[in-house]
PDB file of C-alpha atoms in Angstrom:
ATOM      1  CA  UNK L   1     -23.519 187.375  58.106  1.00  0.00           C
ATOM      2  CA  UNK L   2     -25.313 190.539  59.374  1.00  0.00           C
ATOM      3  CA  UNK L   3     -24.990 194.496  57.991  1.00  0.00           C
ATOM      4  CA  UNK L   4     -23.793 197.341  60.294  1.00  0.00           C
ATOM      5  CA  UNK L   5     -27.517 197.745  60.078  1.00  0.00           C
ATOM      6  CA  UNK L   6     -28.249 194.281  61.762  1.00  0.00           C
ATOM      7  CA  UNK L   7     -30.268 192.642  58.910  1.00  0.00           C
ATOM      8  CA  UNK L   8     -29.184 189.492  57.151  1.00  0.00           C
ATOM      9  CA  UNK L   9     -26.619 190.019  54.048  1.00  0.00           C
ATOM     10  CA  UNK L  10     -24.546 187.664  51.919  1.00  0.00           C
ATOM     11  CA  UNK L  11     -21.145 188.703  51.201  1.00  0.00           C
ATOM     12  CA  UNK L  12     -18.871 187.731  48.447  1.00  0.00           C
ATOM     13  CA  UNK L  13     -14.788 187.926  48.135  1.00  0.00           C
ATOM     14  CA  UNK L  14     -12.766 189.368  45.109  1.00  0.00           C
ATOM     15  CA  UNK L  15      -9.190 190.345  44.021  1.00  0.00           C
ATOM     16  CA  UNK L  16      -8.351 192.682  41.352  1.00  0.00           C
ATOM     17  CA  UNK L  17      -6.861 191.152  38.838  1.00  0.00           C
ATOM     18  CA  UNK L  18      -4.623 194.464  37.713  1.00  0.00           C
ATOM     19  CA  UNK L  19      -3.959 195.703  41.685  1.00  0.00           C
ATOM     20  CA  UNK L  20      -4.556 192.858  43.609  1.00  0.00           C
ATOM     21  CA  UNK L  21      -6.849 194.579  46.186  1.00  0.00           C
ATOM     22  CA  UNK L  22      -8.945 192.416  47.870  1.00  0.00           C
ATOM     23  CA  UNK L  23     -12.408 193.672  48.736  1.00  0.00           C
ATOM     24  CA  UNK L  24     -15.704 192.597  49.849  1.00  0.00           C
ATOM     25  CA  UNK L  25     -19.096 193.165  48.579  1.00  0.00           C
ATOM     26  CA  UNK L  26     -22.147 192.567  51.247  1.00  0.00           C
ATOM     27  CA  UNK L  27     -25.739 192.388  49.851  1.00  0.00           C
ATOM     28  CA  UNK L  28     -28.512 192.360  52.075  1.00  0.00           C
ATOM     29  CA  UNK L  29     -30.284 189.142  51.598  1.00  0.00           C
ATOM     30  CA  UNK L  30     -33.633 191.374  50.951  1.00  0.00           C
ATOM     31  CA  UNK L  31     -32.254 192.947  47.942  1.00  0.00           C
ATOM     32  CA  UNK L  32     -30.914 189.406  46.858  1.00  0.00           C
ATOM     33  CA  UNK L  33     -34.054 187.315  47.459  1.00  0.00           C
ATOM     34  CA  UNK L  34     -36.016 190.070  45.500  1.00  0.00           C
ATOM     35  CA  UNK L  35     -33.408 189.869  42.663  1.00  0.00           C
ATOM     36  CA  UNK L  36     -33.948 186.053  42.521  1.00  0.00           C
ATOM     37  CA  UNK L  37     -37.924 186.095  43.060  1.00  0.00           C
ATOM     38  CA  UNK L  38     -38.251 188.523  40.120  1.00  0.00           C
ATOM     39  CA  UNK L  39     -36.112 186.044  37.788  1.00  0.00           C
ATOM     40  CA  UNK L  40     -38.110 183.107  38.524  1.00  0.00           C
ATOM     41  CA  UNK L  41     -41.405 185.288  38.308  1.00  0.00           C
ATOM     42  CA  UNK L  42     -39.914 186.480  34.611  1.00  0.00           C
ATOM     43  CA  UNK L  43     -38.679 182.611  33.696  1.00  0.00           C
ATOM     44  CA  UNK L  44     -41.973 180.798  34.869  1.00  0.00           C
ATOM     45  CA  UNK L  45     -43.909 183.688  32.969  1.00  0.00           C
ATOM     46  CA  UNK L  46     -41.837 183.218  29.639  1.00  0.00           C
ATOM     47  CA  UNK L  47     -42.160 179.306  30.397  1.00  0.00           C
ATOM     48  CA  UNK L  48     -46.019 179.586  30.519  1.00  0.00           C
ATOM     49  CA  UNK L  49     -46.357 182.159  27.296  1.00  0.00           C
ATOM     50  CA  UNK L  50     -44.021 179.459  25.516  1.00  0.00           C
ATOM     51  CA  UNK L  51     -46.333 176.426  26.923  1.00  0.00           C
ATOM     52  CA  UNK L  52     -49.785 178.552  25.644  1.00  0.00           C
ATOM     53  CA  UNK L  53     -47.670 178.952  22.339  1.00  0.00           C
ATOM     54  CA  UNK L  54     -47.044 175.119  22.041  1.00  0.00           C
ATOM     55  CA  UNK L  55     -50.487 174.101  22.773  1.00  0.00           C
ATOM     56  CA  UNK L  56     -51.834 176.581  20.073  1.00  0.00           C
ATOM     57  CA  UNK L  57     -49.574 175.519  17.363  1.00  0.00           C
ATOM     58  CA  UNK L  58     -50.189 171.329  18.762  1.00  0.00           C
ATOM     59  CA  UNK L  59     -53.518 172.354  18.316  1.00  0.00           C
ATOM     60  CA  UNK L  60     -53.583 173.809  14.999  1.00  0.00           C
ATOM     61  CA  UNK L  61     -51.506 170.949  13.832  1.00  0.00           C
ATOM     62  CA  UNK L  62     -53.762 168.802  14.887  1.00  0.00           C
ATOM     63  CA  UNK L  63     -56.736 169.956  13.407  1.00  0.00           C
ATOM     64  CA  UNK L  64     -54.890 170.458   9.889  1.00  0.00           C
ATOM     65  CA  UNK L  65     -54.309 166.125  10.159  1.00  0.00           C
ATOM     66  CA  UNK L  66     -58.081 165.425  12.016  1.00  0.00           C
ATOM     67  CA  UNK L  67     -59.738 166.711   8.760  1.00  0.00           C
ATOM     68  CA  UNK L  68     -57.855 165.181   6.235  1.00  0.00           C
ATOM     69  CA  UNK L  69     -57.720 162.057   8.226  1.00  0.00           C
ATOM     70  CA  UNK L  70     -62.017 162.263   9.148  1.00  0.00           C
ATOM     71  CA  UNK L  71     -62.163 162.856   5.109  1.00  0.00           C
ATOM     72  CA  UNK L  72     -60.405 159.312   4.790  1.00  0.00           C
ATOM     73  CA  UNK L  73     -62.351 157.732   7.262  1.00  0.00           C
ATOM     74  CA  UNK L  74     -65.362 159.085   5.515  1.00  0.00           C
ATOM     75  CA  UNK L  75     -64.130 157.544   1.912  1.00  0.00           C
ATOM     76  CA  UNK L  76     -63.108 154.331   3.728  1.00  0.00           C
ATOM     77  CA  UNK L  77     -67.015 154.042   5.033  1.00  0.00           C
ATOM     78  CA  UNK L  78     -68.167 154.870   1.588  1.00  0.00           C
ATOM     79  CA  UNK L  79     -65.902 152.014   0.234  1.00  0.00           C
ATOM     80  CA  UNK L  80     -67.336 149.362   2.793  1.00  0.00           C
ATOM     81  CA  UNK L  81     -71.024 150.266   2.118  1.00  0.00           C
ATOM     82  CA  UNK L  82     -70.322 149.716  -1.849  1.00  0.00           C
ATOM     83  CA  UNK L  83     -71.186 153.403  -1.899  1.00  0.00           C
ATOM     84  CA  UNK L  84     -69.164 155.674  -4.799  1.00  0.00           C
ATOM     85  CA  UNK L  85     -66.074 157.042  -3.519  1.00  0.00           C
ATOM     86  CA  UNK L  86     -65.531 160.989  -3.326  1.00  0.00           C
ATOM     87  CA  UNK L  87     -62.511 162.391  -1.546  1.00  0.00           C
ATOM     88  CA  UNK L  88     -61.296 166.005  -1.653  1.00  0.00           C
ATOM     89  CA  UNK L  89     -57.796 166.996  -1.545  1.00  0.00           C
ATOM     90  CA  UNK L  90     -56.786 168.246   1.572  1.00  0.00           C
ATOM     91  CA  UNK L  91     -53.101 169.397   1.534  1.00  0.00           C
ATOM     92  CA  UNK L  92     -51.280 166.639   3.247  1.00  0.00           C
ATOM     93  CA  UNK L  93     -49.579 164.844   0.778  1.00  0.00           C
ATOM     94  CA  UNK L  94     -49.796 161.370   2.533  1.00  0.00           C
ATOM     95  CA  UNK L  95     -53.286 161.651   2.438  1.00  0.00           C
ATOM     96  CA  UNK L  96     -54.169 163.105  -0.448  1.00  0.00           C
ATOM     97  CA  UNK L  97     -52.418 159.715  -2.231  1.00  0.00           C
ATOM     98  CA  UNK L  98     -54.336 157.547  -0.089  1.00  0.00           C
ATOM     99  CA  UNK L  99     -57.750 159.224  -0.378  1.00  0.00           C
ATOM    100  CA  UNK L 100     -56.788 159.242  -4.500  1.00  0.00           C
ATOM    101  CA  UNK L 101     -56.298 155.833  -3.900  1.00  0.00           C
ATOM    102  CA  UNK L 102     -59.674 154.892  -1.830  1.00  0.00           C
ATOM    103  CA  UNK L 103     -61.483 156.781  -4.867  1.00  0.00           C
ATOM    104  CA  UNK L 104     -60.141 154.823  -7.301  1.00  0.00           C
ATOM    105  CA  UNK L 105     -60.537 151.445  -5.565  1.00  0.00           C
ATOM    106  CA  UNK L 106     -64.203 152.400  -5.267  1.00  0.00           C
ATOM    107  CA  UNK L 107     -64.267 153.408  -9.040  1.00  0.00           C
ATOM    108  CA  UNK L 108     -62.977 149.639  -9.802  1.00  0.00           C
ATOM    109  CA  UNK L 109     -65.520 148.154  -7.126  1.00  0.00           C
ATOM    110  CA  UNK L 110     -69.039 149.995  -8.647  1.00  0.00           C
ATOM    111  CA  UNK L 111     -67.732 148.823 -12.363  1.00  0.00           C
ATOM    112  CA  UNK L 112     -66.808 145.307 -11.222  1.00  0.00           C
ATOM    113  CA  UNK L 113     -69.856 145.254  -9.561  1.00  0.00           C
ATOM    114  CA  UNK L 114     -72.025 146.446 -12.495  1.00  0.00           C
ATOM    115  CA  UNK L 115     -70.204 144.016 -14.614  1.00  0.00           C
ATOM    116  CA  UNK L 116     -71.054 140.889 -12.545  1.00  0.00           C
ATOM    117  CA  UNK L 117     -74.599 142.081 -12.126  1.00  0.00           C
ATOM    118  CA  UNK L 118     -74.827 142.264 -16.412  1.00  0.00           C
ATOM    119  CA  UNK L 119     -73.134 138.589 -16.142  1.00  0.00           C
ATOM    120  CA  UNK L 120     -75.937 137.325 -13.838  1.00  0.00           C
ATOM    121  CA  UNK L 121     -78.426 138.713 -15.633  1.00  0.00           C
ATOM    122  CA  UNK L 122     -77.607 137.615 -19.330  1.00  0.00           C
ATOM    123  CA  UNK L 123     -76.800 133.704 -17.639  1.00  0.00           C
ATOM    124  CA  UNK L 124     -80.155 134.331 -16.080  1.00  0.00           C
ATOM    125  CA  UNK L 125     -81.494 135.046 -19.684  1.00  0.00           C
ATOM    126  CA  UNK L 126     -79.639 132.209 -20.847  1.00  0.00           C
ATOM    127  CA  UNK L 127     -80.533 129.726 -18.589  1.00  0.00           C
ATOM    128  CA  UNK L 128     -84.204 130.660 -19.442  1.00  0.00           C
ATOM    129  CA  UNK L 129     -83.534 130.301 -22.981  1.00  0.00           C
ATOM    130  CA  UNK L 130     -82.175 127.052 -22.166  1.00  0.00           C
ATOM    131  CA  UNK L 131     -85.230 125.868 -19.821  1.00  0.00           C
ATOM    132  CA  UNK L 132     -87.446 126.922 -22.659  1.00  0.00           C
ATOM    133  CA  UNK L 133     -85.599 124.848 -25.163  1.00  0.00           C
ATOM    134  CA  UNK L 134     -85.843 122.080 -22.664  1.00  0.00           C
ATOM    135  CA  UNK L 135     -89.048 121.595 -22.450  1.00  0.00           C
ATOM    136  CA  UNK L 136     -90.012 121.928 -26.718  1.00  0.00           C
ATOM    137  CA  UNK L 137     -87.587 119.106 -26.804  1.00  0.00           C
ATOM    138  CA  UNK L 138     -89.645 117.581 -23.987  1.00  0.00           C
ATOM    139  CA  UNK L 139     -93.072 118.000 -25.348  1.00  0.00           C
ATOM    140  CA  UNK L 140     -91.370 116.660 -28.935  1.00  0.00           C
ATOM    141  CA  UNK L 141     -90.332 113.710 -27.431  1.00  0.00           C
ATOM    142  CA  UNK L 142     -93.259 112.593 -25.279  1.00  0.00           C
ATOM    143  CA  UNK L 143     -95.257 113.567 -28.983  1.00  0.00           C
ATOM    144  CA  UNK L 144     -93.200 111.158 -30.595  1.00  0.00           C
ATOM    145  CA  UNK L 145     -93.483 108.202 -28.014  1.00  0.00           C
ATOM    146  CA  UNK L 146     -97.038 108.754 -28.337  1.00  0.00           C
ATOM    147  CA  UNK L 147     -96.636 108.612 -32.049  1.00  0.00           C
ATOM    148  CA  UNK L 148     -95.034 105.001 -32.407  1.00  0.00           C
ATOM    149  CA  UNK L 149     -97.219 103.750 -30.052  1.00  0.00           C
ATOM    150  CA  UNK L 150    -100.604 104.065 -32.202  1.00  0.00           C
ATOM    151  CA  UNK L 151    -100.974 102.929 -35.853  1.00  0.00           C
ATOM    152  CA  UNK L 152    -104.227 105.218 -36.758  1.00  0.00           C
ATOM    153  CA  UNK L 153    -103.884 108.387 -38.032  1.00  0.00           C
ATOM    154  CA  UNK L 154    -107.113 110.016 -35.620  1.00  0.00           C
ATOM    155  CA  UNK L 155    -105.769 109.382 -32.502  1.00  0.00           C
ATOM    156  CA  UNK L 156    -102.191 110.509 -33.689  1.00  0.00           C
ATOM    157  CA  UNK L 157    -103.941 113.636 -34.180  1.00  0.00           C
ATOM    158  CA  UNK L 158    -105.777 112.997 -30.560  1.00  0.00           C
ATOM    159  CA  UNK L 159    -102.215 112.728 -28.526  1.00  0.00           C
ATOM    160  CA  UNK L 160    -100.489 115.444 -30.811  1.00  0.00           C
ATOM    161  CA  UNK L 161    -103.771 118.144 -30.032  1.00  0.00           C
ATOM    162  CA  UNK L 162    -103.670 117.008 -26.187  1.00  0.00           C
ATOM    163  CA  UNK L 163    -100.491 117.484 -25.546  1.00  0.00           C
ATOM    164  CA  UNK L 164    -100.062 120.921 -27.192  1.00  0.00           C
ATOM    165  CA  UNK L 165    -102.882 122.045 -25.049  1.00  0.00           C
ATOM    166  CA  UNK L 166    -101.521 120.505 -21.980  1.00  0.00           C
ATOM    167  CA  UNK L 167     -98.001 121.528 -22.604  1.00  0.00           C
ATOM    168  CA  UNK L 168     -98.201 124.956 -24.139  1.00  0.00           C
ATOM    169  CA  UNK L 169    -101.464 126.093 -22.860  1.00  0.00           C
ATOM    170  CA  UNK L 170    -103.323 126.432 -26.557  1.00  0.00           C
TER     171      UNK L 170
END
């Protein structure tokens, strides 16, 4: 409706509850409309401090995961390269126990790995041992052969002295 004044206004009924009067309360729609803009002005301010708030603390949370989860990431490299495995505790229980367990698992790889490289080299010495034997045994049979195929003692002596030199380089 319209004030006495002519401007715009919103009114609103009531009875009193104790009397029962009945009145009627006009507010110019100015006054009201001000009322309201100011509320939503204070709510969308308290909504964006709240939002700023949020995305500070998602932010700090999320840098207190990224470096325990770039320290993981750094172990798991190590751990593919064969490299040794170092990883610092970092306060987040979940992965602290899997960085623990990264470190160990490298621990276990470097000794297993040492261990098969000792193995390879003491069959390497082996088989050399082996090839070595071999060939005496070689040399010992091809003197023999040589042996009960001649009768005189000289060239016995002949075969034996040519293939020592030939064999074992004397």
């Amino acid at each position: 409706s319209r004030s006495l004044d002519g401007s715009a206004a919103t009114a609103f009924f009531s009875t009193s509850p104790n009397y029962q009067w009945a009145f009627i309360i006009g507010v110019p729609d100015a006054v009201l409309g001000a009322s309201l803009r100011r509320s939503v002005l204070e709510a969308g301010a308290i909504a964006i401090l709240l939002l700023l708030l949020a995305g500070t603390a998602a932010v700090l949370v999320g840098r207190r995961i990224a470096v325990p989860a770039r320290r993981l990431q750094r172990a798991a490299e190590a751990l593919k390269a064969g490299s040794p495995v170092s990883y610092r505790a970092a306060g987040v229980a979940e992965f602290d126990v899997v960085g623990a367990t990264l470190a160990d698992a490298g621990t276990r790889l470097l000794e297993a790995d040492q261990a098969a490289q000792r193995r390879e080299q003491e069959r390497e010495a082996l088989m050399w041992r082996m090839q070595s034997q071999l060939a005496r045994m070689d040399l010992l049979h091809q003197i023999t052969r040589a042996i009960g195929d001649r009768l005189d003692l000289a060239s016995l002596f002949q075969i034996v002295c040519n293939s020592i030199e030939r064999e074992l380089q004397v």
